[in-house]
PDB file of C-alpha atoms in Angstrom:
ATOM      1  CA  UNK N   1      15.376  69.948  93.306  1.00  0.00           C
ATOM      2  CA  UNK N   2      17.539  67.394  91.302  1.00  0.00           C
ATOM      3  CA  UNK N   3      19.396  64.308  92.652  1.00  0.00           C
ATOM      4  CA  UNK N   4      22.887  64.728  91.077  1.00  0.00           C
ATOM      5  CA  UNK N   5      25.849  62.359  90.848  1.00  0.00           C
ATOM      6  CA  UNK N   6      29.136  64.060  90.095  1.00  0.00           C
ATOM      7  CA  UNK N   7      32.361  62.179  89.295  1.00  0.00           C
ATOM      8  CA  UNK N   8      35.648  63.907  88.789  1.00  0.00           C
ATOM      9  CA  UNK N   9      39.104  62.896  89.947  1.00  0.00           C
ATOM     10  CA  UNK N  10      39.881  66.515  90.830  1.00  0.00           C
ATOM     11  CA  UNK N  11      38.878  67.095  94.421  1.00  0.00           C
ATOM     12  CA  UNK N  12      38.708  70.767  94.070  1.00  0.00           C
ATOM     13  CA  UNK N  13      36.165  70.315  91.217  1.00  0.00           C
ATOM     14  CA  UNK N  14      33.877  68.027  93.301  1.00  0.00           C
ATOM     15  CA  UNK N  15      34.120  70.298  96.289  1.00  0.00           C
ATOM     16  CA  UNK N  16      33.051  73.235  94.160  1.00  0.00           C
ATOM     17  CA  UNK N  17      30.263  71.253  92.495  1.00  0.00           C
ATOM     18  CA  UNK N  18      28.986  70.074  95.939  1.00  0.00           C
ATOM     19  CA  UNK N  19      28.916  73.623  97.395  1.00  0.00           C
ATOM     20  CA  UNK N  20      27.330  75.268  94.348  1.00  0.00           C
ATOM     21  CA  UNK N  21      24.630  72.715  93.765  1.00  0.00           C
ATOM     22  CA  UNK N  22      23.802  72.228  97.446  1.00  0.00           C
ATOM     23  CA  UNK N  23      23.485  76.106  97.686  1.00  0.00           C
ATOM     24  CA  UNK N  24      21.290  75.988  94.687  1.00  0.00           C
ATOM     25  CA  UNK N  25      18.838  73.533  96.327  1.00  0.00           C
ATOM     26  CA  UNK N  26      19.869  70.187  94.746  1.00  0.00           C
ATOM     27  CA  UNK N  27      21.046  67.103  96.432  1.00  0.00           C
ATOM     28  CA  UNK N  28      24.428  66.046  95.170  1.00  0.00           C
ATOM     29  CA  UNK N  29      26.564  63.032  95.803  1.00  0.00           C
ATOM     30  CA  UNK N  30      30.170  63.525  94.690  1.00  0.00           C
ATOM     31  CA  UNK N  31      33.086  61.000  94.262  1.00  0.00           C
ATOM     32  CA  UNK N  32      36.630  61.263  92.966  1.00  0.00           C
ATOM     33  CA  UNK N  33      36.652  57.661  91.785  1.00  0.00           C
ATOM     34  CA  UNK N  34      34.765  56.614  88.698  1.00  0.00           C
ATOM     35  CA  UNK N  35      34.286  53.020  90.054  1.00  0.00           C
ATOM     36  CA  UNK N  36      32.853  54.420  93.233  1.00  0.00           C
ATOM     37  CA  UNK N  37      30.426  56.473  91.107  1.00  0.00           C
ATOM     38  CA  UNK N  38      29.192  53.444  89.419  1.00  0.00           C
ATOM     39  CA  UNK N  39      28.886  51.581  92.723  1.00  0.00           C
ATOM     40  CA  UNK N  40      26.540  54.499  93.918  1.00  0.00           C
ATOM     41  CA  UNK N  41      24.302  53.533  91.025  1.00  0.00           C
ATOM     42  CA  UNK N  42      24.675  49.797  91.886  1.00  0.00           C
ATOM     43  CA  UNK N  43      23.495  50.692  95.424  1.00  0.00           C
ATOM     44  CA  UNK N  44      20.013  51.675  94.372  1.00  0.00           C
ATOM     45  CA  UNK N  45      20.527  55.505  94.477  1.00  0.00           C
ATOM     46  CA  UNK N  46      18.187  57.283  92.216  1.00  0.00           C
ATOM     47  CA  UNK N  47      19.889  60.173  90.421  1.00  0.00           C
ATOM     48  CA  UNK N  48      18.180  62.590  87.997  1.00  0.00           C
ATOM     49  CA  UNK N  49      21.492  63.564  86.133  1.00  0.00           C
ATOM     50  CA  UNK N  50      25.045  62.528  86.188  1.00  0.00           C
ATOM     51  CA  UNK N  51      28.028  64.770  85.720  1.00  0.00           C
ATOM     52  CA  UNK N  52      31.305  63.150  84.789  1.00  0.00           C
ATOM     53  CA  UNK N  53      34.729  64.439  83.904  1.00  0.00           C
ATOM     54  CA  UNK N  54      36.312  62.723  80.766  1.00  0.00           C
ATOM     55  CA  UNK N  55      40.011  62.514  81.591  1.00  0.00           C
ATOM     56  CA  UNK N  56      40.215  60.334  84.702  1.00  0.00           C
ATOM     57  CA  UNK N  57      42.698  57.516  85.571  1.00  0.00           C
ATOM     58  CA  UNK N  58      41.318  53.994  85.254  1.00  0.00           C
ATOM     59  CA  UNK N  59      37.702  54.408  83.934  1.00  0.00           C
ATOM     60  CA  UNK N  60      37.461  57.588  81.917  1.00  0.00           C
ATOM     61  CA  UNK N  61      34.233  59.451  81.452  1.00  0.00           C
ATOM     62  CA  UNK N  62      33.463  57.822  78.161  1.00  0.00           C
ATOM     63  CA  UNK N  63      33.571  54.455  79.830  1.00  0.00           C
ATOM     64  CA  UNK N  64      31.522  55.584  82.779  1.00  0.00           C
ATOM     65  CA  UNK N  65      28.809  56.866  80.422  1.00  0.00           C
ATOM     66  CA  UNK N  66      28.915  53.639  78.485  1.00  0.00           C
ATOM     67  CA  UNK N  67      28.464  51.565  81.452  1.00  0.00           C
ATOM     68  CA  UNK N  68      25.617  53.768  82.769  1.00  0.00           C
ATOM     69  CA  UNK N  69      23.812  53.495  79.332  1.00  0.00           C
ATOM     70  CA  UNK N  70      24.310  49.722  79.159  1.00  0.00           C
ATOM     71  CA  UNK N  71      23.984  48.527  82.823  1.00  0.00           C
ATOM     72  CA  UNK N  72      21.875  51.118  84.566  1.00  0.00           C
ATOM     73  CA  UNK N  73      19.543  53.498  82.784  1.00  0.00           C
ATOM     74  CA  UNK N  74      19.744  54.395  79.214  1.00  0.00           C
ATOM     75  CA  UNK N  75      17.610  57.507  79.630  1.00  0.00           C
ATOM     76  CA  UNK N  76      19.529  59.292  82.468  1.00  0.00           C
ATOM     77  CA  UNK N  77      20.987  62.564  81.301  1.00  0.00           C
ATOM     78  CA  UNK N  78      24.783  62.466  81.497  1.00  0.00           C
ATOM     79  CA  UNK N  79      26.756  65.750  81.170  1.00  0.00           C
ATOM     80  CA  UNK N  80      30.440  65.632  80.403  1.00  0.00           C
ATOM     81  CA  UNK N  81      32.704  68.288  81.798  1.00  0.00           C
ATOM     82  CA  UNK N  82      36.081  68.035  80.393  1.00  0.00           C
ATOM     83  CA  UNK N  83      39.413  69.765  79.690  1.00  0.00           C
ATOM     84  CA  UNK N  84      40.116  67.154  77.137  1.00  0.00           C
ATOM     85  CA  UNK N  85      40.322  67.480  73.322  1.00  0.00           C
ATOM     86  CA  UNK N  86      37.040  67.510  71.622  1.00  0.00           C
ATOM     87  CA  UNK N  87      37.969  64.333  69.680  1.00  0.00           C
ATOM     88  CA  UNK N  88      38.477  62.476  73.006  1.00  0.00           C
ATOM     89  CA  UNK N  89      34.733  62.881  73.909  1.00  0.00           C
ATOM     90  CA  UNK N  90      32.366  60.106  72.508  1.00  0.00           C
ATOM     91  CA  UNK N  91      29.491  62.578  71.751  1.00  0.00           C
ATOM     92  CA  UNK N  92      26.744  59.920  71.305  1.00  0.00           C
ATOM     93  CA  UNK N  93      27.127  58.986  75.008  1.00  0.00           C
ATOM     94  CA  UNK N  94      26.387  62.438  76.459  1.00  0.00           C
ATOM     95  CA  UNK N  95      23.362  64.657  76.526  1.00  0.00           C
ATOM     96  CA  UNK N  96      25.632  67.750  76.974  1.00  0.00           C
ATOM     97  CA  UNK N  97      29.376  68.501  76.850  1.00  0.00           C
ATOM     98  CA  UNK N  98      30.881  71.413  78.635  1.00  0.00           C
ATOM     99  CA  UNK N  99      34.474  72.378  78.458  1.00  0.00           C
ATOM    100  CA  UNK N 100      36.445  73.486  81.398  1.00  0.00           C
ATOM    101  CA  UNK N 101      36.442  76.152  82.848  1.00  0.00           C
ATOM    102  CA  UNK N 102      32.702  75.422  83.329  1.00  0.00           C
ATOM    103  CA  UNK N 103      30.357  78.178  84.050  1.00  0.00           C
ATOM    104  CA  UNK N 104      28.375  76.767  87.039  1.00  0.00           C
ATOM    105  CA  UNK N 105      25.267  78.872  86.273  1.00  0.00           C
ATOM    106  CA  UNK N 106      25.181  77.276  82.713  1.00  0.00           C
ATOM    107  CA  UNK N 107      25.525  73.912  84.140  1.00  0.00           C
ATOM    108  CA  UNK N 108      22.733  74.601  86.580  1.00  0.00           C
ATOM    109  CA  UNK N 109      20.437  75.803  83.720  1.00  0.00           C
ATOM    110  CA  UNK N 110      21.162  72.557  81.747  1.00  0.00           C
ATOM    111  CA  UNK N 111      20.338  70.383  84.862  1.00  0.00           C
ATOM    112  CA  UNK N 112      17.204  72.349  85.574  1.00  0.00           C
ATOM    113  CA  UNK N 113      16.010  71.890  82.067  1.00  0.00           C
ATOM    114  CA  UNK N 114      15.683  68.148  82.444  1.00  0.00           C
ATOM    115  CA  UNK N 115      12.274  66.925  83.600  1.00  0.00           C
ATOM    116  CA  UNK N 116      12.266  65.164  86.923  1.00  0.00           C
ATOM    117  CA  UNK N 117      11.857  61.355  87.034  1.00  0.00           C
TER     118      UNK N 117
END
């Protein structure tokens, strides 16, 4: 079981992620607000992996990943899921980048490949 934080401004996406990963036996916390996602890290929650969208209002996924790397944990796996253009993703911030529509079984394989904390 992995502890997952998922950040996406699209409520349909976060609902889908929550249902899928809960059924797959993971613990997942979802938020539609990037700032709220960072606050969840501030509140001492321990996550094994972060999933973030790139194109979001306010803080985009690149900035979310940058803040996680600089302020929280440099080593936490961060997965970008995006419908954005490839040039908009700052590859060096992410362990994996998946383009929408994302195959959830592929995302689950990636998450399961990370060793536990």
